[in-house]
Coordinates of C-alpha atoms in Angstrom, one line a residue:
M247 CA -32.9 -21.0 -11.6
S248 CA -33.0 -18.6 -9.2
D249 CA -31.8 -14.5 -10.3
Y250 CA -29.9 -13.7 -7.5
S251 CA -28.6 -10.5 -9.2
Q252 CA -32.3 -9.3 -8.5
L253 CA -31.1 -9.4 -5.2
V254 CA -27.7 -7.5 -5.3
P255 CA -27.2 -3.5 -5.5
E256 CA -26.3 -2.5 -9.2
Y257 CA -23.4 -1.4 -7.8
I258 CA -22.2 -4.8 -6.3
R259 CA -23.0 -6.8 -9.7
N260 CA -21.4 -3.8 -11.8
L261 CA -18.2 -4.3 -8.7
G262 CA -14.7 -5.7 -10.0
G263 CA -13.2 -8.1 -7.5
Y264 CA -9.0 -7.3 -6.8
T265 CA -6.9 -9.7 -8.4
P266 CA -3.8 -10.3 -6.2
G267 CA -0.1 -11.3 -7.5
K268 CA 0.5 -14.9 -8.0
S269 CA 1.5 -16.9 -5.0
L270 CA 5.2 -18.8 -5.4
R271 CA 3.2 -21.7 -5.6
Q272 CA 0.7 -20.7 -8.5
A273 CA 3.2 -19.0 -10.1
Q274 CA 5.4 -22.9 -9.9
R275 CA 2.9 -24.8 -10.9
E276 CA 2.6 -23.4 -14.3
S277 CA 6.1 -22.2 -15.4
R278 CA 7.3 -25.4 -13.4
V279 CA 10.7 -23.7 -11.9
N280 CA 11.5 -22.6 -8.9
C281 CA 10.5 -18.4 -8.3
I282 CA 11.1 -15.7 -6.6
K283 CA 8.4 -13.1 -5.6
M284 CA 8.9 -9.7 -6.5
A285 CA 5.5 -8.9 -7.2
S286 CA 3.2 -7.5 -4.1
N287 CA 6.0 -5.4 -2.7
E288 CA 7.0 -7.7 0.6
N289 CA 9.8 -7.8 2.7
P290 CA 12.2 -10.0 1.6
F291 CA 13.5 -10.7 4.7
G292 CA 10.5 -11.4 5.8
P293 CA 9.1 -11.1 9.5
S294 CA 10.6 -9.8 13.0
P295 CA 12.5 -12.3 14.2
M296 CA 10.8 -10.8 17.3
A297 CA 7.5 -10.9 16.0
V298 CA 7.9 -14.4 14.9
K299 CA 8.9 -15.6 18.8
A300 CA 6.1 -13.1 20.2
M301 CA 3.3 -14.9 17.6
Q302 CA 4.6 -18.2 18.8
A303 CA 4.3 -18.0 22.0
V304 CA 0.3 -17.4 22.1
L305 CA -0.5 -19.7 19.4
S306 CA -1.6 -22.4 21.6
E307 CA -4.5 -19.3 23.2
S308 CA -5.6 -19.5 19.8
N309 CA -9.2 -21.0 21.2
F310 CA -9.9 -17.5 23.0
Y311 CA -11.0 -14.2 21.1
P312 CA -8.7 -11.3 21.0
D313 CA -9.0 -8.1 22.4
N314 CA -11.5 -6.8 19.7
D315 CA -9.7 -3.0 20.7
A316 CA -6.9 -4.1 20.5
G317 CA -6.3 -2.4 23.8
E318 CA -2.1 -2.7 24.2
L319 CA -1.5 -2.1 20.4
R320 CA -3.6 1.0 20.5
Q321 CA -1.9 2.3 23.5
R322 CA 1.8 2.0 22.0
L323 CA 0.9 3.3 19.0
A324 CA -0.3 6.0 20.6
E325 CA 2.7 6.8 22.7
L326 CA 4.8 6.0 19.8
H327 CA 3.0 9.2 17.7
G328 CA 2.2 11.1 20.0
V329 CA -1.7 11.0 20.1
K330 CA -4.9 9.8 22.2
A331 CA -5.4 5.7 21.9
E332 CA -9.1 6.8 20.7
Q333 CA -7.7 8.6 18.0
I334 CA -6.3 5.1 16.7
V335 CA -7.8 2.2 15.2
P336 CA -6.0 -1.0 14.0
T337 CA -7.9 -3.4 11.4
A338 CA -7.0 -6.2 9.9
G339 CA -4.5 -4.5 7.3
S340 CA -4.6 -0.8 6.5
T341 CA -7.3 -2.3 3.3
A342 CA -9.7 -3.8 5.7
L343 CA -9.8 0.2 7.2
L344 CA -10.3 1.5 2.7
G345 CA -13.0 -0.1 3.3
I346 CA -14.5 0.7 6.4
V347 CA -14.1 4.3 5.5
A348 CA -15.8 4.3 2.4
R349 CA -18.7 2.5 4.2
T350 CA -19.2 5.2 6.9
L351 CA -18.7 8.0 4.4
L352 CA -20.1 7.0 1.3
A353 CA -23.7 6.4 -0.5
P354 CA -25.0 6.5 -3.7
G355 CA -25.7 9.6 -5.2
L356 CA -21.6 10.9 -2.9
N357 CA -18.1 10.5 -4.7
A358 CA -14.4 10.1 -3.8
I359 CA -11.2 11.6 -5.6
T360 CA -8.1 9.6 -6.2
S361 CA -5.4 10.5 -9.1
E362 CA -5.2 7.6 -12.2
R363 CA -2.4 5.0 -11.4
S364 CA -2.7 4.9 -8.2
F365 CA -3.9 2.2 -5.5
I366 CA -6.8 0.0 -6.6
I367 CA -8.7 -0.4 -4.0
Y368 CA -9.4 2.5 -3.3
P369 CA -12.0 2.3 -6.5
I370 CA -13.4 -1.2 -4.8
A371 CA -14.0 0.5 -1.1
T372 CA -15.9 3.1 -3.0
Q373 CA -18.4 1.2 -5.4
A374 CA -18.8 -1.8 -2.4
A375 CA -19.8 1.7 -0.7
G376 CA -22.0 3.1 -3.6
G377 CA -20.2 6.1 -4.3
G378 CA -18.8 7.4 -7.7
L379 CA -14.7 7.3 -7.5
I380 CA -13.6 10.9 -10.0
R381 CA -9.6 9.4 -11.3
V382 CA -7.6 13.0 -11.7
P383 CA -5.6 12.3 -14.7
T384 CA -1.7 11.6 -13.3
L385 CA 1.2 14.6 -13.6
N386 CA 4.9 13.6 -13.7
D387 CA 3.8 9.9 -13.1
G388 CA 2.3 11.1 -9.5
F389 CA -0.9 12.6 -7.8
D390 CA -1.8 16.0 -9.3
L391 CA -3.2 18.1 -6.4
N392 CA -4.6 21.3 -8.1
G393 CA -6.5 19.1 -10.4
I394 CA -8.2 16.9 -7.3
A395 CA -8.8 20.1 -5.6
A396 CA -10.9 21.6 -8.5
A397 CA -12.4 18.2 -9.4
V398 CA -13.8 18.3 -5.1
D399 CA -17.4 19.1 -5.9
H400 CA -20.6 19.2 -3.3
H401 CA -21.0 15.7 -3.4
T402 CA -17.4 14.6 -2.1
R403 CA -16.6 13.1 1.1
I404 CA -13.3 11.1 1.0
I405 CA -10.2 12.0 -1.2
Y406 CA -7.5 9.3 -0.8
V407 CA -3.5 10.3 -1.4
A408 CA -1.7 7.4 -1.9
N409 CA 1.8 8.9 -0.4
P410 CA 3.8 7.0 -1.9
N411 CA 1.9 6.5 -4.5
N412 CA 1.2 3.1 -5.8
P413 CA 2.7 1.6 -8.0
T414 CA 4.8 4.5 -9.4
G415 CA 6.6 4.7 -6.2
T416 CA 6.3 8.3 -6.4
L417 CA 6.4 11.0 -3.3
I418 CA 4.3 14.4 -2.5
P419 CA 6.7 16.4 -0.5
A420 CA 5.4 18.3 2.9
A421 CA 4.7 21.6 1.6
E422 CA 2.8 20.5 -1.2
L423 CA 0.8 18.5 0.9
D424 CA 0.5 21.6 3.1
R425 CA -0.9 24.2 1.1
F426 CA -3.4 21.2 -0.9
L427 CA -4.9 21.0 2.6
D428 CA -5.8 24.3 3.0
M429 CA -7.9 24.3 -0.5
I430 CA -10.0 21.0 0.4
P431 CA -13.6 22.2 1.8
Q432 CA -14.8 20.8 5.1
H433 CA -17.4 18.7 3.5
V434 CA -14.0 16.2 2.6
I435 CA -11.8 13.7 4.1
V436 CA -8.6 13.2 3.0
I437 CA -7.1 9.9 3.7
L438 CA -3.8 9.8 3.5
D439 CA -2.2 6.3 2.8
E440 CA 1.3 5.8 3.9
A441 CA 1.6 2.3 4.0
Y442 CA 5.0 3.0 3.0
Y443 CA 5.9 5.4 5.0
D444 CA 9.2 3.8 6.9
F445 CA 11.2 4.0 3.2
A446 CA 10.1 6.8 2.7
Q447 CA 11.2 8.8 5.3
D448 CA 14.8 7.1 5.2
F449 CA 14.9 8.1 1.5
A450 CA 13.8 11.3 2.7
A451 CA 16.6 11.9 5.5
T452 CA 19.3 11.4 2.5
R453 CA 18.0 12.9 0.2
G454 CA 17.4 15.7 2.3
M455 CA 13.3 16.1 2.1
D456 CA 10.8 17.1 4.1
Y457 CA 8.1 14.1 3.8
S458 CA 5.6 13.9 6.0
H459 CA 3.7 16.3 7.7
A460 CA 0.6 13.6 8.3
L461 CA 0.8 12.9 12.1
D462 CA 0.9 17.0 12.7
Y463 CA -2.5 17.6 10.4
V464 CA -4.2 15.3 13.3
K465 CA -3.0 16.9 16.3
Q466 CA -4.0 20.5 14.6
G467 CA -7.5 18.3 14.6
R468 CA -7.4 18.7 10.3
R469 CA -10.0 16.2 9.2
V470 CA -7.3 13.8 8.0
V471 CA -6.6 10.2 8.6
V472 CA -3.5 8.6 8.0
L473 CA -3.1 4.9 8.0
R474 CA 0.3 2.8 8.1
T475 CA 0.5 -0.6 7.6
F476 CA 3.0 -3.6 9.2
S477 CA 2.8 -5.5 5.9
K478 CA 5.8 -3.8 4.9
A479 CA 8.6 -2.5 6.5
H480 CA 7.8 -5.4 9.5
G481 CA 6.9 -8.0 7.1
L482 CA 4.0 -9.0 8.7
A483 CA 1.6 -8.8 5.1
G484 CA 0.2 -12.5 6.1
A485 CA -1.0 -11.5 9.3
R486 CA -2.8 -9.0 8.4
V487 CA -2.0 -5.7 10.7
G488 CA -2.4 -2.3 9.8
Y489 CA -4.2 1.3 11.5
G490 CA -5.4 4.3 11.5
I491 CA -5.4 7.9 12.7
G492 CA -7.1 10.6 12.7
P493 CA -9.7 12.4 14.9
S494 CA -11.3 10.8 17.8
E495 CA -15.2 11.4 16.9
L496 CA -14.4 10.4 13.6
M497 CA -12.3 7.5 14.1
S498 CA -15.2 6.0 17.0
Y499 CA -17.5 5.7 13.5
F500 CA -14.8 3.8 12.3
A501 CA -14.6 1.1 15.0
R502 CA -18.4 0.8 15.2
I503 CA -18.2 -0.8 11.0
R504 CA -15.0 -2.9 11.7
T505 CA -15.4 -6.5 11.9
T506 CA -15.3 -8.1 15.4
F507 CA -11.9 -9.4 16.4
S508 CA -11.0 -8.4 13.3
V509 CA -7.5 -8.2 14.6
S510 CA -6.3 -11.9 15.7
A511 CA -4.6 -12.1 19.0
V512 CA -1.5 -13.7 17.1
A513 CA -2.0 -10.5 14.7
Q514 CA -1.6 -8.1 17.4
V515 CA 1.5 -9.4 19.8
G516 CA 3.5 -10.0 16.4
A517 CA 2.8 -5.9 16.1
M518 CA 3.7 -5.1 19.5
A519 CA 6.9 -6.9 18.9
A520 CA 7.9 -6.0 15.6
L521 CA 8.1 -2.1 16.6
E522 CA 10.6 -2.4 18.9
D523 CA 12.6 -4.9 16.5
D524 CA 15.1 -2.0 15.2
A525 CA 17.3 -4.2 13.9
H526 CA 15.2 -6.1 11.3
I527 CA 13.8 -2.2 10.1
R528 CA 17.6 -0.8 10.2
K529 CA 18.8 -4.0 8.4
T530 CA 15.6 -3.7 5.7
L531 CA 15.8 0.3 5.3
R532 CA 19.4 -0.1 4.6
N533 CA 19.2 -3.1 2.3
N534 CA 16.3 -1.6 0.3
S535 CA 18.5 2.1 -0.5
E536 CA 21.1 0.2 -1.4
Q537 CA 19.5 -2.0 -3.8
A538 CA 16.9 0.6 -5.7
E539 CA 19.9 2.6 -6.2
R540 CA 21.6 -0.5 -8.1
L541 CA 18.3 -1.6 -9.4
T542 CA 17.8 1.5 -11.3
A543 CA 21.3 1.7 -12.7
K544 CA 21.7 -1.3 -13.8
M545 CA 17.9 -1.7 -15.7
A546 CA 19.2 1.5 -17.0
D547 CA 22.5 0.0 -18.5
L548 CA 19.6 -1.6 -20.1
G549 CA 17.7 1.2 -21.9
Y550 CA 15.5 0.9 -19.2
R551 CA 14.6 4.1 -17.2
P552 CA 12.3 3.1 -13.7
V553 CA 10.6 6.3 -11.6
P554 CA 12.8 7.5 -9.4
T555 CA 11.5 5.7 -6.2
W556 CA 10.4 6.7 -2.5
A557 CA 9.1 3.2 -1.6
N558 CA 10.1 -0.6 -1.9
F559 CA 9.8 -1.3 -5.2
L560 CA 10.6 0.1 -8.8
Y561 CA 7.6 1.4 -11.2
C562 CA 9.1 0.7 -15.0
D563 CA 7.4 1.2 -18.2
L564 CA 8.9 -0.8 -21.3
G565 CA 7.1 0.2 -23.8
D566 CA 6.1 -3.5 -24.5
D567 CA 3.0 -5.8 -23.4
A568 CA 3.8 -6.3 -20.0
A569 CA 1.6 -8.8 -18.9
A570 CA 3.6 -10.9 -21.8
V571 CA 6.6 -9.3 -20.3
A572 CA 5.8 -10.8 -17.4
T573 CA 5.1 -14.1 -18.9
R574 CA 8.2 -14.2 -19.9
L575 CA 9.6 -13.7 -16.6
Q576 CA 8.1 -16.1 -14.4
T577 CA 9.5 -18.5 -17.0
E578 CA 12.6 -17.7 -16.2
G579 CA 11.9 -18.1 -12.1
V580 CA 10.6 -14.1 -11.3
I581 CA 7.2 -13.1 -10.4
V582 CA 6.9 -9.1 -11.1
R583 CA 3.1 -7.6 -11.2
P584 CA 2.1 -6.1 -14.9
L585 CA 0.2 -3.4 -14.2
G586 CA -2.8 -2.9 -17.1
P587 CA -5.7 -3.2 -14.2
W588 CA -4.1 0.5 -12.7
G589 CA -4.4 1.6 -16.5
A590 CA -0.5 1.0 -17.7
P591 CA -0.3 -2.2 -20.1
N592 CA 2.9 -1.1 -20.8
A593 CA 4.8 -0.7 -17.0
I594 CA 5.6 -3.1 -14.7
R595 CA 6.2 -3.5 -10.7
I596 CA 9.6 -5.1 -9.4
T597 CA 9.6 -5.4 -5.4
I598 CA 13.3 -4.7 -4.3
G599 CA 14.0 -7.9 -3.3
T600 CA 17.6 -8.7 -1.6
P601 CA 20.9 -8.3 -3.6
E602 CA 20.6 -12.5 -4.9
Q603 CA 17.2 -12.0 -5.5
N604 CA 18.1 -8.4 -7.8
D605 CA 20.8 -10.8 -9.1
I606 CA 18.7 -13.0 -10.1
F607 CA 15.6 -11.0 -11.2
L608 CA 18.3 -8.5 -13.6
E609 CA 19.5 -11.4 -15.6
A610 CA 16.0 -12.7 -16.2
F611 CA 15.2 -9.2 -17.4
R612 CA 18.2 -8.7 -19.3
K613 CA 17.0 -11.9 -21.0
V614 CA 13.7 -11.8 -21.7
M615 CA 14.0 -7.8 -22.8
E616 CA 17.3 -9.1 -25.5
R617 CA 14.8 -12.1 -26.7
A618 CA 11.9 -9.6 -27.3
S619 CA 13.8 -6.8 -29.4
V620 CA 15.6 -9.7 -31.9
R621 CA 11.5 -10.7 -33.0

């Protein structure tokens, strides 16, 4: 038998793959009960109806390759954000762009920096590019920006900042990021991952917080790349379309590495239509803010304290084996995300659902945790 490992670099051989949350079908096969999925931070109302209509209209043209540069979508996003089209690179979800960023900027001997308990794709993208990843311990369940700045050395090329952070849901105020960027040397690119931008901006408006200056940094020519996605508030997670906004020259290098025809024609028109569906976004954000407050209060009544969220999920340390709790919740028909792979074996992440879904979760959670307490 051939030993293919001899042909593969060590950093690839040692790479751990991404383990997604369970699909509904898998969970229902395992538990033999109907389930609701509250594990992957998807929009509980589904995709924008306008996006669905637009995507259906182009399905019959699926024999044609898509526009490789997603020209219409790029131009629409440029107008929306007040930047040039060449400053935007659409990809098959923002996770694809993270891989492109790492392959462009990293190599063996170079490193990236992020926080512990942050987006699980950061270490995968970094290691796949041959780079090393420095994880700085969390501060108040979020990013320790001073610690991250202190960890930068002459081998550092990337800093990943998820704001809000996934999976803890914490937020870095704009003024703190302003000060942080002033501490970062010119050989480092800061990736501001704003996958949950819409939810954070909505919370910030009601809580009196100045959330994001990310686009201002780009317009000022700072060495910053902003990531956004259509997977969350717009409900297009399955269509796979996200994008980055940054300095034109740097984005041109990312565009060269991007897989040809990476954003499908269906995804492009769906994203264009979703941008115009204000009613769907308003409905999503209103439900999220109301139900985040309700879920947090109800879980507190049961003796648990979720971290106050700025996104569309709750992070909660249960003081118990989260994987076992998740398994028990699945038997009650609810899929949540245990966070052992993030280094938080006693914590779960719960997507904020519709009122009806949250009712089901709360009842299942009450039953499961009451049973656990009497064992």
